[in-house]
Amino acid sequence: MARLVMKFGGTSVANIERIRNVARHVKREIDEGHEVAVVVSAMSGKTNELVGWVNDANRQYDPHEYDAVVASGEQVTSGLLAIVLQEMGLRARSWQGWQIPIETNGAHGSARIVRIDGARLVDGFGQGEVAVIAGFQGVDPATGRVSTLGRGGSDNSAVAVAAAIKADRCDIYTDVDGVYTTDPRVVPKARRLDKVAFEEMLEMASLGAKVLQVRSVEMAMVHGVKTFVRSSFDDPANPQPGTLICNEEDIVEEQVVTGIAFSKDEAQITLRKVADKPGVAAAIFQPLAQANVNVDMIIQVVSDDAKTTDITFTVPAAEFERARAILEKSKDVIGFSSIQASTDVVKVSAIGVGMRSHAGVAAEAFRALAEKGINIRAITTSEIKFSVLIDAAYTELAVRTLHSLYGLDKA
Ligand code: ADP
Ligand code: ASP
Ligand code: MG
């Protein structure tokens, strides 16, 4: 007997028929004698709809009430799955975040899980009960108010519950049958990976591969939760193992680059003719940091006159307007001539722990992209990844080019 967490994403619970299919996966594990806690997302599209309603009501909304609204999608699916499981003859009970409780901090809209008391869930197992948990939501114990964990947060709920109840395994069921070398919807030649290292998955997730939410990977890594990504669309009677997220040492196959990720969630800002003198970078980036705007790639180019410089950097698309307003406000202190900005950009990244021991990996990419006529606007590199910022129109071409370049295409 094992203790399992099974998480099902939005597409997997998109309607009652799919919820029935999810229930069959759950029943299979119960029939094998396992203890099961299920974590569900809202039906696909539901959270977007709820967020849209909040913005229609008031763009300057109170984040506490945003959470009250958007947490409701998961409340519905947890109840529905419990009903369907009961219909199949299983004992099932739904759980909202506050009922468990899943305690979070007070950062409404992207709260962090602080503590989970798994005792009531484990008591339920003792009585032969399946726990059906609403993902994405928790409660701030300081105020007693419902909180949500940020988009894609049900993955985080699942891994955190798995850690709290000391589950043997956390299975993230989704609409693809594992983690691929890149988004299989963009590159048909993408290959499914049997295993991927925590560090690589962390980079892939934070660089745009939304198959797992970043914090869930972090949490699996820290707590050593054995996590698989697998398909809910497999025949429940014939399940496939999917992809295991594991320690680097557990992977035998050696690849320099493991995956390619991309993110359109970027905006580029260029400040023209900034005085080339000490303190300028601080004058630009300090106010942004104070306003919690995350600056990512930075490049500085000295202009012809050698007295001024152009500074280009990227911020998340969602923070773009705020960043621009902050810079306009400090225009006199920074002393630039104009701001140029573009949201029509994409960040394409290559990730692989093998980069630690191989030189020149990024240089090959620059050449390959140049051969395709793709202009690189900015570059960043770190130990196990590099990223290039390019025009969004070239996204697919660039991703496919790098995917082939590093030998990732399936035969
Ligand atoms: P869920 O609703 O189940 O949480 P998501 O839509 O959040 O599912 O994540 C699954 C999607 O992630 C897939 O449909 C796929 O298009 C996308 N994806 C992006 N990069 C990858 C990758 N490297 N491997 C697998 N899927 C990926
Ligand atoms: N329903 C939430 C979202 O769409 C959480 C999740 O699906 O993981 O972001
Ligand atoms: Mg998701």
XYZ file of C-alpha atoms and ligand atoms in Angstrom:
448
model
C 0.000 0.000 0.000
C 1.203 3.473 -0.828
C -0.017 6.975 -0.085
C -0.580 9.031 -3.235
C -1.445 12.571 -4.262
C -3.092 12.762 -7.692
C -3.481 16.232 -9.229
C -5.714 16.937 -12.219
C -5.451 20.192 -14.197
C -8.135 22.285 -15.865
C -8.420 20.411 -19.175
C -8.666 17.130 -17.281
C -11.766 18.330 -15.379
C -13.232 20.511 -18.146
C -16.675 18.839 -18.042
C -18.563 16.110 -16.225
C -17.503 13.417 -18.694
C -13.831 14.213 -18.059
C -14.445 14.335 -14.327
C -15.834 10.810 -14.627
C -12.637 9.793 -16.404
C -10.581 11.351 -13.612
C -12.666 9.372 -11.125
C -11.739 6.153 -12.966
C -8.035 6.966 -12.503
C -8.701 7.544 -8.806
C -10.699 4.335 -8.464
C -7.864 2.348 -10.056
C -5.467 3.471 -7.325
C -8.010 2.871 -4.554
C -8.734 -0.611 -5.909
C -5.007 -1.315 -5.704
C -5.216 -0.542 -2.005
C -3.597 2.898 -1.960
C -4.532 5.893 0.185
C -5.383 8.790 -2.122
C -5.644 12.553 -1.838
C -6.771 14.202 -5.073
C -6.077 17.850 -5.895
C -8.156 19.491 -8.627
C -7.956 22.686 -10.656
C -10.927 24.693 -11.862
C -12.507 23.635 -15.169
C -10.369 24.952 -18.025
C -11.126 28.577 -18.848
C -12.974 29.106 -15.553
C -10.205 30.958 -13.722
C -9.681 33.266 -16.709
C -13.391 34.023 -16.722
C -13.398 34.780 -12.999
C -10.329 37.026 -13.302
C -12.076 38.816 -16.180
C -15.152 39.455 -14.049
C -13.028 40.902 -11.251
C -11.311 43.274 -13.684
C -14.671 44.280 -15.167
C -15.930 45.063 -11.680
C -12.954 47.266 -10.836
C -9.401 47.250 -12.167
C -8.193 48.582 -8.803
C -9.734 45.638 -6.985
C -9.108 44.633 -3.389
C -6.843 41.516 -3.625
C -8.704 39.852 -0.720
C -11.896 39.938 -2.761
C -10.098 38.880 -5.959
C -9.149 35.731 -4.052
C -12.716 35.267 -2.774
C -13.877 35.223 -6.396
C -11.140 33.244 -8.172
C -10.893 30.511 -5.512
C -14.459 29.500 -6.382
C -13.516 27.583 -9.551
C -11.720 24.904 -7.555
C -14.532 24.741 -4.998
C -16.863 23.600 -7.785
C -14.623 20.871 -9.231
C -13.700 19.431 -5.827
C -17.382 19.012 -4.988
C -18.226 17.575 -8.397
C -15.436 15.004 -8.283
C -16.479 13.947 -4.773
C -20.045 13.431 -6.034
C -18.875 11.354 -9.007
C -16.580 9.239 -6.803
C -19.458 8.619 -4.399
C -21.602 7.556 -7.336
C -18.907 4.959 -8.130
C -19.244 3.565 -4.648
C -16.186 5.216 -3.073
C -16.174 7.204 0.127
C -15.089 10.684 -0.918
C -15.068 14.059 0.777
C -14.217 17.487 -0.675
C -11.886 19.856 1.147
C -11.461 23.587 0.661
C -8.084 25.092 1.515
C -9.398 26.638 4.765
C -10.925 23.369 5.932
C -7.672 21.392 5.928
C -6.203 24.036 6.556
C -3.595 25.005 3.960
C -2.092 28.047 5.661
C -0.493 30.755 3.519
C 1.026 34.158 4.007
C -1.061 37.243 3.284
C 0.202 37.924 -0.259
C -3.250 37.678 -1.816
C -3.222 36.670 -5.465
C 0.133 34.901 -5.198
C 0.271 33.648 -1.634
C 2.918 31.221 -0.452
C 2.051 28.085 1.471
C 3.497 28.292 4.968
C 2.083 25.213 6.699
C -0.339 22.399 6.034
C -1.928 20.339 8.757
C -2.389 16.937 7.169
C -3.969 15.317 10.257
C -7.593 15.467 9.117
C -6.736 14.057 5.698
C -4.820 11.192 7.266
C -7.716 10.527 9.686
C -9.952 10.256 6.630
C -7.638 7.677 5.039
C -8.020 5.644 8.214
C -11.742 5.539 7.526
C -11.315 4.554 3.885
C -12.017 8.036 2.591
C -10.646 9.694 -0.562
C -9.828 13.362 0.042
C -10.708 15.657 -2.872
C -8.884 18.925 -2.329
C -9.572 22.235 -4.051
C -6.203 23.276 -5.495
C -4.918 26.837 -5.870
C -6.394 28.056 -2.574
C -5.511 28.365 1.082
C -6.234 30.564 4.046
C -4.250 33.336 5.719
C -4.429 32.377 9.419
C -3.752 35.977 10.474
C -7.059 37.144 8.999
C -8.953 33.921 8.321
C -9.435 35.027 4.716
C -9.243 32.815 1.626
C -6.045 33.226 -0.396
C -4.908 31.950 -3.803
C -1.457 30.786 -4.850
C -0.921 32.476 -8.228
C -1.769 31.137 -11.676
C -1.031 27.467 -12.150
C -0.972 27.152 -8.355
C -2.780 23.817 -8.096
C 0.543 22.123 -8.888
C 1.912 23.837 -5.816
C -1.070 22.674 -3.718
C -0.492 19.087 -4.833
C 3.215 18.934 -4.033
C 2.723 20.749 -0.730
C -0.023 18.339 0.335
C 2.196 15.425 -0.700
C 4.983 16.759 1.518
C 2.581 17.380 4.410
C 1.041 13.896 4.411
C 4.386 12.234 3.569
C 2.992 10.769 0.357
C 5.052 8.165 -1.463
C 4.349 9.900 -4.767
C 2.748 12.968 -6.312
C 1.270 12.396 -9.780
C 0.533 15.559 -11.770
C -1.998 14.492 -14.405
C -2.331 16.915 -17.311
C -3.171 17.075 -21.019
C 0.248 15.849 -22.219
C 1.869 12.576 -21.210
C 4.951 14.038 -19.571
C 7.602 16.718 -19.734
C 8.926 17.182 -23.258
C 12.142 18.654 -24.631
C 10.004 21.675 -25.509
C 6.289 22.496 -25.756
C 4.973 19.639 -27.941
C 2.194 21.913 -29.180
C 4.779 24.154 -30.818
C 7.365 21.596 -31.908
C 5.817 18.317 -33.100
C 9.304 16.777 -33.022
C 9.597 17.342 -29.257
C 10.526 14.212 -27.322
C 9.072 13.062 -24.033
C 11.654 12.761 -21.286
C 11.554 9.776 -18.948
C 13.356 11.792 -16.296
C 14.283 15.411 -15.795
C 16.459 16.882 -13.047
C 14.905 19.228 -10.479
C 17.312 22.043 -11.408
C 16.440 21.738 -15.084
C 12.715 21.571 -14.429
C 13.000 24.614 -12.214
C 14.659 26.586 -15.023
C 12.262 25.276 -17.662
C 9.256 26.244 -15.542
C 10.557 29.692 -14.712
C 11.529 30.311 -18.344
C 8.052 29.589 -19.666
C 7.301 25.832 -19.777
C 4.015 25.989 -17.925
C 3.642 22.226 -17.607
C 4.650 22.625 -13.943
C 4.380 25.770 -11.881
C 7.756 26.989 -10.582
C 6.985 26.865 -6.887
C 5.765 23.289 -7.135
C 9.150 22.240 -8.523
C 10.943 24.184 -5.796
C 8.849 22.485 -3.170
C 9.324 18.998 -4.652
C 13.072 19.606 -4.665
C 13.272 20.902 -1.107
C 11.026 18.217 0.387
C 12.185 15.383 -1.866
C 8.670 14.666 -3.140
C 8.726 12.001 -5.829
C 6.812 13.805 -8.569
C 5.625 12.518 -11.931
C 3.972 14.379 -14.824
C 1.568 12.121 -16.720
C -1.570 12.171 -18.842
C -5.134 12.082 -17.582
C -6.173 11.157 -21.126
C -4.490 7.751 -20.903
C -6.844 4.827 -20.575
C -7.417 4.581 -16.799
C -6.996 0.814 -17.141
C -3.616 1.157 -18.831
C -1.762 4.083 -17.276
C 1.675 5.195 -18.501
C 4.332 6.350 -16.037
C 5.043 9.776 -17.569
C 8.086 11.834 -16.565
C 9.814 11.647 -13.191
C 11.323 14.819 -11.763
C 14.401 13.621 -9.900
C 17.935 14.309 -8.733
C 20.597 14.926 -11.336
C 22.533 11.843 -10.187
C 19.585 9.594 -11.065
C 19.801 10.418 -14.755
C 22.100 8.262 -16.835
C 21.535 9.733 -20.289
C 23.942 12.655 -20.726
C 22.715 15.572 -22.830
C 24.297 19.004 -22.906
C 20.936 20.677 -23.536
C 17.835 18.998 -22.119
C 15.118 21.393 -23.172
C 14.093 24.614 -24.892
C 11.610 26.956 -23.227
C 10.088 30.212 -24.348
C 8.118 32.989 -22.767
C 6.088 35.724 -24.441
C 5.488 37.258 -21.081
C 8.326 39.751 -21.597
C 8.597 43.438 -22.385
C 11.696 45.264 -23.536
C 12.498 48.792 -22.435
C 15.324 50.885 -23.881
C 16.448 54.172 -22.361
C 18.193 56.319 -24.969
C 21.131 58.587 -24.312
C 21.637 57.996 -20.641
C 24.682 59.843 -19.261
C 27.606 57.384 -19.113
C 28.708 58.015 -15.530
C 28.826 56.199 -12.183
C 25.496 55.834 -10.384
C 23.286 55.761 -13.444
C 22.462 52.074 -13.250
C 21.493 52.496 -9.626
C 19.290 55.473 -10.495
C 17.424 53.306 -13.016
C 17.154 49.985 -11.258
C 16.715 51.013 -7.634
C 13.259 52.602 -8.057
C 12.177 49.558 -10.075
C 13.411 47.185 -7.394
C 11.664 49.208 -4.688
C 8.419 48.867 -6.638
C 8.972 45.084 -6.894
C 9.404 45.175 -10.668
C 11.553 42.193 -11.662
C 14.246 43.218 -14.114
C 15.716 40.316 -16.036
C 18.042 40.847 -19.022
C 20.167 44.008 -19.091
C 22.442 45.309 -21.844
C 24.273 48.586 -22.114
C 25.647 50.021 -25.341
C 27.902 53.068 -25.435
C 26.841 55.486 -28.160
C 29.032 57.096 -30.837
C 29.715 60.231 -28.817
C 31.068 58.082 -25.931
C 29.347 60.394 -23.449
C 26.020 58.650 -23.391
C 24.831 55.105 -23.419
C 21.657 53.197 -24.296
C 20.401 50.804 -21.648
C 18.052 47.980 -22.611
C 16.381 45.636 -20.167
C 13.361 43.380 -19.851
C 10.543 43.238 -17.324
C 7.528 40.887 -17.134
C 4.853 42.053 -19.591
C 2.380 42.446 -16.747
C 4.671 44.963 -15.019
C 5.530 46.906 -18.148
C 3.175 49.897 -17.720
C 4.128 50.263 -14.081
C 7.831 50.177 -14.955
C 7.409 52.811 -17.641
C 5.527 55.110 -15.266
C 8.266 54.736 -12.624
C 10.996 55.568 -15.165
C 9.114 58.605 -16.505
C 8.844 59.852 -12.934
C 12.602 59.596 -12.379
C 13.452 61.004 -15.801
C 15.265 64.052 -14.397
C 17.362 62.022 -11.973
C 18.317 59.398 -14.564
C 18.629 61.880 -17.443
C 17.659 59.945 -20.583
C 16.412 61.408 -23.852
C 13.605 58.952 -24.589
C 12.086 55.592 -23.690
C 11.509 52.984 -26.364
C 9.499 49.917 -25.523
C 8.262 46.735 -27.099
C 6.016 43.954 -25.883
C 6.308 42.107 -29.170
C 9.273 40.095 -27.974
C 9.897 36.561 -26.780
C 12.589 35.084 -24.578
C 13.847 31.738 -25.868
C 16.015 29.695 -23.517
C 18.054 26.509 -23.661
C 18.455 24.555 -20.429
C 20.724 21.685 -19.449
C 22.924 20.706 -16.510
C 25.452 19.547 -19.116
C 26.254 23.215 -19.815
C 28.273 23.282 -16.607
C 30.941 21.161 -18.227
C 30.680 22.288 -21.868
C 31.945 25.578 -23.266
C 30.571 27.363 -26.307
C 27.025 26.012 -26.090
C 25.415 29.440 -26.392
C 27.778 30.546 -29.157
C 26.480 27.750 -31.383
C 22.956 29.057 -30.894
C 23.895 32.617 -31.838
C 25.337 31.348 -35.105
C 22.342 29.112 -35.875
C 19.885 31.934 -35.205
C 21.917 34.352 -37.322
C 21.846 31.879 -40.212
C 18.043 32.003 -40.035
C 18.148 35.808 -40.098
C 16.924 36.123 -36.508
C 18.218 39.216 -34.748
C 19.103 38.877 -31.057
C 18.066 41.873 -28.953
C 19.508 40.737 -25.624
C 21.275 37.755 -24.080
C 21.643 36.343 -20.589
C 23.503 33.271 -19.458
C 23.936 31.383 -16.227
C 25.364 28.064 -15.152
C 22.781 25.757 -16.697
C 20.898 27.958 -19.186
C 21.105 30.829 -21.611
C 18.341 33.028 -22.986
C 17.973 35.242 -26.035
C 15.400 37.952 -26.562
C 14.063 38.099 -30.129
C 11.057 39.391 -32.088
C 7.956 37.391 -31.177
C 7.258 36.721 -34.857
C 10.256 34.349 -34.922
C 9.254 32.310 -31.863
C 8.527 29.027 -33.601
C 11.444 29.284 -35.995
C 13.869 30.012 -33.163
C 12.561 27.248 -30.890
C 12.664 24.689 -33.710
C 16.123 25.812 -34.782
C 17.585 25.375 -31.304
C 15.701 22.148 -30.765
C 17.334 20.630 -33.866
C 20.700 22.236 -33.187
C 21.066 20.454 -29.845
C 19.922 17.095 -31.193
C 16.592 17.056 -29.396
C 14.335 16.239 -32.377
C 12.774 12.818 -32.179
C 13.725 10.401 -34.904
P -2.949 21.854 -16.464
O -4.213 22.566 -16.781
O -3.113 20.365 -16.429
O -2.267 22.385 -15.256
P -1.154 23.341 -18.189
O -1.847 23.910 -19.381
O -0.883 24.239 -17.048
O -1.995 22.056 -17.722
O 0.220 22.661 -18.639
C 0.248 21.692 -19.669
C 0.706 22.333 -20.951
O 2.047 22.763 -20.853
C 0.723 21.408 -22.152
O -0.529 21.362 -22.791
C 1.818 21.988 -23.048
O 1.289 22.691 -24.151
C 2.537 22.972 -22.135
N 4.001 22.802 -22.150
C 4.902 23.803 -22.289
N 6.142 23.343 -22.273
C 6.061 22.005 -22.111
C 7.038 20.952 -22.011
N 8.347 21.197 -22.056
N 6.582 19.683 -21.843
C 5.269 19.416 -21.783
N 4.307 20.366 -21.873
C 4.690 21.646 -22.039
N -7.158 27.352 -11.794
C -5.913 28.035 -11.506
C -5.364 28.692 -12.774
O -5.956 28.567 -13.828
C -4.892 27.155 -10.864
C -4.432 25.974 -11.703
O -5.077 25.604 -12.680
O -3.397 25.408 -11.351
O -4.382 29.359 -12.701
Mg -1.023 24.090 -14.963
